[in-house]
PDB file of C-alpha atoms in Angstrom:
ATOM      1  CA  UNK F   1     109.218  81.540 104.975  1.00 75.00           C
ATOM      2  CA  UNK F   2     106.653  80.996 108.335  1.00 78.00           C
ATOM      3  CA  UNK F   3     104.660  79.143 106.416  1.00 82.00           C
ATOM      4  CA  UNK F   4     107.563  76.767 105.045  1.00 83.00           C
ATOM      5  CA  UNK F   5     108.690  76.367 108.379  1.00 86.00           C
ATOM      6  CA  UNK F   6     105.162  75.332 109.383  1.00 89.00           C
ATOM      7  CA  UNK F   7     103.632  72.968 106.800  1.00 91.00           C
ATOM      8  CA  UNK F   8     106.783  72.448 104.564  1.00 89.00           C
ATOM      9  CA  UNK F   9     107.172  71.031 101.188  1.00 87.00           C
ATOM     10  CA  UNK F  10     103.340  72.414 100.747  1.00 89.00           C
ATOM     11  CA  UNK F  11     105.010  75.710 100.029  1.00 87.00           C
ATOM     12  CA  UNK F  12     105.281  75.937  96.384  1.00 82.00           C
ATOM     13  CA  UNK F  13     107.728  78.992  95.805  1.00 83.00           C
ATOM     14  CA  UNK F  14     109.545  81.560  97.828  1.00 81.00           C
ATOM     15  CA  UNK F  15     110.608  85.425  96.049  1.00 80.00           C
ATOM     16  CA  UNK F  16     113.874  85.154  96.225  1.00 72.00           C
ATOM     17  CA  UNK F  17     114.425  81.806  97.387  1.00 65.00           C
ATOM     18  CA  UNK F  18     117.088  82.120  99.777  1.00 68.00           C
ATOM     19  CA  UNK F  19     118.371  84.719 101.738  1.00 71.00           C
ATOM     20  CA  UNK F  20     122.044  83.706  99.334  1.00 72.00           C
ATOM     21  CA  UNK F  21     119.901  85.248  96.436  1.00 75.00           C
ATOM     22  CA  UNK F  22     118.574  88.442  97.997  1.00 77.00           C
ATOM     23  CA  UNK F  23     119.944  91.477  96.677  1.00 78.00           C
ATOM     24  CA  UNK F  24     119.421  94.677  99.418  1.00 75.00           C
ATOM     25  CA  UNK F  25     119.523  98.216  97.846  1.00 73.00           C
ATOM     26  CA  UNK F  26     118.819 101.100  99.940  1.00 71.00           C
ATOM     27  CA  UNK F  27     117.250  98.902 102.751  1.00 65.00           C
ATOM     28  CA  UNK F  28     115.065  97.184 100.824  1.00 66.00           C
ATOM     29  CA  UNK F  29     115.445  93.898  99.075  1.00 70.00           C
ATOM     30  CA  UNK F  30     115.664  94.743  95.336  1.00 70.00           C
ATOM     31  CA  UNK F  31     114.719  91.652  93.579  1.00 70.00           C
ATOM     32  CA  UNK F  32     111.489  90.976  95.414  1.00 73.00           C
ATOM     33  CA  UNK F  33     109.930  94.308  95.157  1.00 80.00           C
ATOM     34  CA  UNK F  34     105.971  93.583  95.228  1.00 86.00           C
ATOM     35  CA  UNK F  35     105.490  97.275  93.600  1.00 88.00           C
ATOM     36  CA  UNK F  36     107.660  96.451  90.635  1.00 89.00           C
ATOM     37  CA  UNK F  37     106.351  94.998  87.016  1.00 91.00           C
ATOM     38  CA  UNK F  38     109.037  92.217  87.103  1.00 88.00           C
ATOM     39  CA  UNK F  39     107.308  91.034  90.507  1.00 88.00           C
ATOM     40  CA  UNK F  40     103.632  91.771  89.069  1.00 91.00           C
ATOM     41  CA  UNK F  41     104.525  89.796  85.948  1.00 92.00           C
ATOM     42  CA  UNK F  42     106.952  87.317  87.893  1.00 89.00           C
ATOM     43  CA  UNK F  43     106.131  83.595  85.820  1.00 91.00           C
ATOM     44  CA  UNK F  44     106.123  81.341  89.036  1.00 89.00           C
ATOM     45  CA  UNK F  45     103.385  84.386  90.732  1.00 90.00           C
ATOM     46  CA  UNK F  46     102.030  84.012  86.773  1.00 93.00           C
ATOM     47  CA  UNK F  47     101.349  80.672  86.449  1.00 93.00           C
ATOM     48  CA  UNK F  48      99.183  80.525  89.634  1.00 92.00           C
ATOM     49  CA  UNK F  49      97.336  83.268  88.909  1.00 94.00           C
ATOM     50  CA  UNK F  50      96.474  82.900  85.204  1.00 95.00           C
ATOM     51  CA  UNK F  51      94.865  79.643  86.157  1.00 96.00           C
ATOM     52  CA  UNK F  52      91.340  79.305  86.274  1.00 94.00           C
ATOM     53  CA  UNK F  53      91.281  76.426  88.185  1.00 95.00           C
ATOM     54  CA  UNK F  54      93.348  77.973  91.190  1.00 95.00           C
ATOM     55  CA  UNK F  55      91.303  80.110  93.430  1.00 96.00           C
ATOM     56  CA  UNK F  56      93.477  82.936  95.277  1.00 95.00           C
ATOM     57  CA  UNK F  57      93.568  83.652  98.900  1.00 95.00           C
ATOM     58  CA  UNK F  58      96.012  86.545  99.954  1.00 95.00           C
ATOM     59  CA  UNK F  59      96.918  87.189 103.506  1.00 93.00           C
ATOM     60  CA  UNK F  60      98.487  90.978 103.704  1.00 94.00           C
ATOM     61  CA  UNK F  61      99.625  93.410 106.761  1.00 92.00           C
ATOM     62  CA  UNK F  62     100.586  95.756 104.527  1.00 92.00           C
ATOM     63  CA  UNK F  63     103.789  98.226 105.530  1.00 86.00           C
ATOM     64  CA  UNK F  64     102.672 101.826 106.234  1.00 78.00           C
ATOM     65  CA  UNK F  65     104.938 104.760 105.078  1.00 73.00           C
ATOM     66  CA  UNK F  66     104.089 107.671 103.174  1.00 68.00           C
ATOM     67  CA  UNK F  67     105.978 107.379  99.577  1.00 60.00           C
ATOM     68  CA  UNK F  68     105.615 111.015  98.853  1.00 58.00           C
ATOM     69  CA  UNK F  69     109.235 111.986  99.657  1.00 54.00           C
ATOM     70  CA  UNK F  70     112.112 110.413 101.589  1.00 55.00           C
ATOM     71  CA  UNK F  71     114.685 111.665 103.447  1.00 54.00           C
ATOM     72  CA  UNK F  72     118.186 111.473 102.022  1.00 52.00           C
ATOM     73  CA  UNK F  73     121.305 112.914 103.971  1.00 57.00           C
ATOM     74  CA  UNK F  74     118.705 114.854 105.730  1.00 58.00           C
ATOM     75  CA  UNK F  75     116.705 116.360 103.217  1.00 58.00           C
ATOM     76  CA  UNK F  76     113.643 115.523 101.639  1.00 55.00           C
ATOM     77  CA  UNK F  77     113.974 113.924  97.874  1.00 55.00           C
ATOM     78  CA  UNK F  78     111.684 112.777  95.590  1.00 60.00           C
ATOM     79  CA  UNK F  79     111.397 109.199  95.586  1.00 63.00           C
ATOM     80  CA  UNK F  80     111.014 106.358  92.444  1.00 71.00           C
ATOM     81  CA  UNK F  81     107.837 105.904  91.268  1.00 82.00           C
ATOM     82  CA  UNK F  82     107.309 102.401  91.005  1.00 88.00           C
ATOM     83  CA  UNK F  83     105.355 100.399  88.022  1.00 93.00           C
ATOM     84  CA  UNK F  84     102.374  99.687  90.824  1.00 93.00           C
ATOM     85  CA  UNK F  85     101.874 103.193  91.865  1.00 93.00           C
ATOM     86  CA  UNK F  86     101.796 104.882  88.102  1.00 94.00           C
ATOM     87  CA  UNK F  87      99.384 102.412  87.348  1.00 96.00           C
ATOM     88  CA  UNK F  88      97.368 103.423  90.697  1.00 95.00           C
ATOM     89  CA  UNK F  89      97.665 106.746  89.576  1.00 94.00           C
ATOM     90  CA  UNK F  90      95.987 105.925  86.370  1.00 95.00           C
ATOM     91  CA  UNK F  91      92.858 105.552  87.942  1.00 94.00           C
ATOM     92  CA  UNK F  92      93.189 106.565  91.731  1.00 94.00           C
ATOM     93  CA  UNK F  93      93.330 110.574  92.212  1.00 89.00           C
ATOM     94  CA  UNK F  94      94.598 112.476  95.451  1.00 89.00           C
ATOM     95  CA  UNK F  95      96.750 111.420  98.867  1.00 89.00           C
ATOM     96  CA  UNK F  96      95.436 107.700  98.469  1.00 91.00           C
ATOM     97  CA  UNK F  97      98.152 106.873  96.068  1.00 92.00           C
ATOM     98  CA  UNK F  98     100.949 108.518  98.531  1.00 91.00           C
ATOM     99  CA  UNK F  99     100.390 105.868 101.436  1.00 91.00           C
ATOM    100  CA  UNK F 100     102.436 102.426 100.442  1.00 91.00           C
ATOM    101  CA  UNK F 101      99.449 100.395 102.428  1.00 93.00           C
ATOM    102  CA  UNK F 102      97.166 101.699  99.722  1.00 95.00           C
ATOM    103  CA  UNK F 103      99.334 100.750  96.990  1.00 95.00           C
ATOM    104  CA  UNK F 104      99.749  97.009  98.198  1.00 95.00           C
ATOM    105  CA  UNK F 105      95.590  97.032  99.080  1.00 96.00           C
ATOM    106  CA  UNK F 106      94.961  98.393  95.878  1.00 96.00           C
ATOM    107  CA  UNK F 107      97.244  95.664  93.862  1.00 96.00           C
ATOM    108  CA  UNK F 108      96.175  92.936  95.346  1.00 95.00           C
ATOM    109  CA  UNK F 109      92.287  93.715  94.468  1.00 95.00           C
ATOM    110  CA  UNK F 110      93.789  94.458  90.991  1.00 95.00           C
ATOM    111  CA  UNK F 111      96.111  92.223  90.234  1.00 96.00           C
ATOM    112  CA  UNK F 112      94.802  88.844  92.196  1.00 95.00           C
ATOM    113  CA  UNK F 113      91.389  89.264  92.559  1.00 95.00           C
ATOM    114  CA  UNK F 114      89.720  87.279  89.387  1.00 94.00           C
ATOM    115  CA  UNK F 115      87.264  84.777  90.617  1.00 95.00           C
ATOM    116  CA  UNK F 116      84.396  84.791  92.736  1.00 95.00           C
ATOM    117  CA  UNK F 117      86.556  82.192  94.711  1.00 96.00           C
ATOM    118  CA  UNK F 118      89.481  84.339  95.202  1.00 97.00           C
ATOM    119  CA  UNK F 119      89.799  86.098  98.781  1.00 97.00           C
ATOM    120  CA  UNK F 120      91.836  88.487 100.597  1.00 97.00           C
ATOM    121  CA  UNK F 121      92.294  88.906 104.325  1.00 97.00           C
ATOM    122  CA  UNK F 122      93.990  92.196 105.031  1.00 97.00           C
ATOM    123  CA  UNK F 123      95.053  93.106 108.722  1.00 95.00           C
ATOM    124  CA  UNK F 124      95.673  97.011 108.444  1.00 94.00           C
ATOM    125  CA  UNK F 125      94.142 100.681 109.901  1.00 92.00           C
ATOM    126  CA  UNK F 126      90.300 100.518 108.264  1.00 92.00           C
ATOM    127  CA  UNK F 127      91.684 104.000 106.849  1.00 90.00           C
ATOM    128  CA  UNK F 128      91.955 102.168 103.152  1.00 93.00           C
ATOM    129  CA  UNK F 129      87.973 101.947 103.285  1.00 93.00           C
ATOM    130  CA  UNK F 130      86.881 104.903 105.466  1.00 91.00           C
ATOM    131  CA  UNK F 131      88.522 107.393 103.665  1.00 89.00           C
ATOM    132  CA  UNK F 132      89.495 106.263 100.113  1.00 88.00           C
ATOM    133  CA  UNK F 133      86.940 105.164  97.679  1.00 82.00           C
ATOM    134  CA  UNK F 134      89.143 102.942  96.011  1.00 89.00           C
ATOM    135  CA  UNK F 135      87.967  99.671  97.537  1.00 89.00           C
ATOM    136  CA  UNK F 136      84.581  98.232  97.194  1.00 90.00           C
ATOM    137  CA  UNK F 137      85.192  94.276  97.779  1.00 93.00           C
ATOM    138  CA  UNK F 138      82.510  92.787  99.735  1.00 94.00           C
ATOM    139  CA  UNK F 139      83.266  92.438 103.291  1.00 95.00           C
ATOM    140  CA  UNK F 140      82.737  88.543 104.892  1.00 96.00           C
ATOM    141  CA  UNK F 141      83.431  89.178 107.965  1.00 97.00           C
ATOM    142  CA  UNK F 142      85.100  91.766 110.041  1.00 97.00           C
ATOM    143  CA  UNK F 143      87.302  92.172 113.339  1.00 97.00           C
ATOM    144  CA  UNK F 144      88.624  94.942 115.172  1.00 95.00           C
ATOM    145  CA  UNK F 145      91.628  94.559 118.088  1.00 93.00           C
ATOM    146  CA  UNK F 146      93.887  96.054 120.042  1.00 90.00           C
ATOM    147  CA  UNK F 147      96.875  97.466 117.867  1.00 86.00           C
ATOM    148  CA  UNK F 148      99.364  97.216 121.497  1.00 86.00           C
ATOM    149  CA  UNK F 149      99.426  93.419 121.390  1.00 84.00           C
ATOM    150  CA  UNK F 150     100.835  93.692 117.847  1.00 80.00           C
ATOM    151  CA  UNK F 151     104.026  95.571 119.374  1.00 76.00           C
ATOM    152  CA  UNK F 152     102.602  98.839 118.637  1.00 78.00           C
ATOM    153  CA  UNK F 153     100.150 101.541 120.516  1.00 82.00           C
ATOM    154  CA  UNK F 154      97.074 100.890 122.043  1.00 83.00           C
ATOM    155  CA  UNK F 155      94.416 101.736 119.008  1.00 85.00           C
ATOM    156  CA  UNK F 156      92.101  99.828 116.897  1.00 89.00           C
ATOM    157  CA  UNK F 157      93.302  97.968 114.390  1.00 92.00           C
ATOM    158  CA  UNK F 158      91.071  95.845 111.389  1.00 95.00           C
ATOM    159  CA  UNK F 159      91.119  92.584 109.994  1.00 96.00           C
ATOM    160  CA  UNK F 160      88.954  91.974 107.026  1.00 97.00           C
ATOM    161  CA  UNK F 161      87.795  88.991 104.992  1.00 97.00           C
ATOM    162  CA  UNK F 162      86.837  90.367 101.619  1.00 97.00           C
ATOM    163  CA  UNK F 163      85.037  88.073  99.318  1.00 96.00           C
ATOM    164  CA  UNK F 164      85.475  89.023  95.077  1.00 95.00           C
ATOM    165  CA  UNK F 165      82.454  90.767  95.091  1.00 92.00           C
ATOM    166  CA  UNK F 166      81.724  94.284  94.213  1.00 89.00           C
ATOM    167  CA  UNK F 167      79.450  96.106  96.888  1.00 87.00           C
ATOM    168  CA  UNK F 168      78.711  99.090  97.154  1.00 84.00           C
ATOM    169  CA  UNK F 169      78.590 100.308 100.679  1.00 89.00           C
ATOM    170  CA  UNK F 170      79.015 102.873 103.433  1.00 91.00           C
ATOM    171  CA  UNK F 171      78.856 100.992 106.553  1.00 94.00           C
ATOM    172  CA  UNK F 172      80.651  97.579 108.493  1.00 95.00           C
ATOM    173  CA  UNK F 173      79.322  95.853 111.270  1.00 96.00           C
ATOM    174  CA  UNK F 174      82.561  94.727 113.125  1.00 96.00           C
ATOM    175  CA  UNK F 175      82.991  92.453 115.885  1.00 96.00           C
ATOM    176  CA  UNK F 176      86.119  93.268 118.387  1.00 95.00           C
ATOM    177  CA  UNK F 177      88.175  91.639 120.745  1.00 93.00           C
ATOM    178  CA  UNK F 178      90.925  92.260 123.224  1.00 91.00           C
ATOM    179  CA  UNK F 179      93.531  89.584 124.959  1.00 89.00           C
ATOM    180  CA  UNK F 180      93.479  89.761 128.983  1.00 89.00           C
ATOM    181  CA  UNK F 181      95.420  87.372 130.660  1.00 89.00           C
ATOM    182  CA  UNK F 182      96.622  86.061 127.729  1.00 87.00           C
ATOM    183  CA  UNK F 183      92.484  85.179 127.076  1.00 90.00           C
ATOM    184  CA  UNK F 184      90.672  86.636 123.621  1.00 89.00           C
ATOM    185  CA  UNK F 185      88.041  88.611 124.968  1.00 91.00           C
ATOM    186  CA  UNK F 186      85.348  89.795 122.885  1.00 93.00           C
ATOM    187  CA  UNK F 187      84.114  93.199 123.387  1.00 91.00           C
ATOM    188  CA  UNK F 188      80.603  93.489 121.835  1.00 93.00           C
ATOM    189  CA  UNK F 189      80.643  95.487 118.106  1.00 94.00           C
ATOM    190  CA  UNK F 190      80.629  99.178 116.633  1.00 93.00           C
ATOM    191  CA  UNK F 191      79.518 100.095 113.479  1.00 95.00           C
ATOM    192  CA  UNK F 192      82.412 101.220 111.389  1.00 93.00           C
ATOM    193  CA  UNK F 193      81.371 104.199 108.893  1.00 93.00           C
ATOM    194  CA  UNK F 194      83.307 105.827 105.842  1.00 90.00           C
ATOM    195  CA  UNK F 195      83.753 109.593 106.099  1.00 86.00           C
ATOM    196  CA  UNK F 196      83.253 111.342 103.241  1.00 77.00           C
ATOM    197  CA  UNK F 197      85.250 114.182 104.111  1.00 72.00           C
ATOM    198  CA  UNK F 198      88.098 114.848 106.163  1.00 68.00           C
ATOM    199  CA  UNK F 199      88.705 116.992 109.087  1.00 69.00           C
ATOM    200  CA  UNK F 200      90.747 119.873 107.218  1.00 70.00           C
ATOM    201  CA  UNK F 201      87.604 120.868 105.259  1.00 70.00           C
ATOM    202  CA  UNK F 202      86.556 122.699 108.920  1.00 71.00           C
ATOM    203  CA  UNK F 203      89.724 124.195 109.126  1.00 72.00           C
ATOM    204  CA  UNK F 204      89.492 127.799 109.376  1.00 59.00           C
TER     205      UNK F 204
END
């Protein structure tokens, strides 16, 4: 809908369309659920996709929320598994699957990466490739900022370019910045590394 209101009629298709057509269930809107196989499978997303002459480039800030359980009337309930996450589970074992970032990050590498054209720029906690070994995209370039100008608390936050290319690596060189005076200031770089275990394993 930005982007419509930016560059207009070069926006092909909106899910849903309107805000007349969207149907809210629990919070959420029900008929454009990115997690579900109708939206997965949806012919206008389709017809994009399945051609080869079409190269993809996603831009994602995935939502964060653990999917484990939510809280109904107070208590904890078990909550819907939906069509993305069962197929996650199919091949991703552990806590990975739990956190709904991971579920978008992982779809999008499975179900729109498919040319060596095809990008995806992901603005999220580097926690998706430090901890989880469920992403191995080739990394074009890399930024790290300051999460409090994104109306949140000061922390480091990543944006990554990943090119369709499977690498196989255990270490990002990352470039970061910070906004003073309303002025992007660049802070030098750190070497981000994945840990291959967590903290609880020196728990006593």
């Amino acid at each position: 809908k930005v982007l419509q209101e930016r560059i207009g009629c070069d926006v092909r298709e909106i899910i849903p369309p309107t805000e007349a057509n969207v149907v809210y269930e629990n919070g959420r809107v029900a008929n454009a659920d990115a997690m579900s196989e109708d939206f997965i499978n949806n012919p206008i997303i389709k017809q994009y996709i399945d051609n080869p002459k079409c190269s993809v480039i996603l831009f994602e800030n995935p939502p964060y929320h653990d999917e484990t359980t939510t809280m109904i009337d107070g208590k904890p309930r078990k909550k819907k598994i939906s069509y993305v996450v069962n197929e996650m589970k199919s091949v991703v074992k552990g806590v990975a699957t739990n956190e709904l970032a991971n579920q978008f990050i992982w779809s999008a590498k499975k179900y729109y990466m498919r040319l060596a054209s095809d990008c995806y720029i992901v603005f999220s906690p580097i926690k998706y490739w430090k901890q989880y070994d469920f992403f191995n995209l080739k990394a074009e370039a890399v930024y790290i900022f300051n999460r409090k100008h994104f109306h949140a608390t000061e922390s480091a936050i990543s944006c990554i370019f990943w090119g369709n290319n499977l690498v196989s690596t255990d270490c990002l060189q990352a470039t970061c910045f910070d906004i003073k005076n309303n002025e992007l200031i660049g802070c030098g770089g750190i070497v981000l590394k994945q840990a291959n275990k967590t903290a609880s394993k020196l728990y006593a």
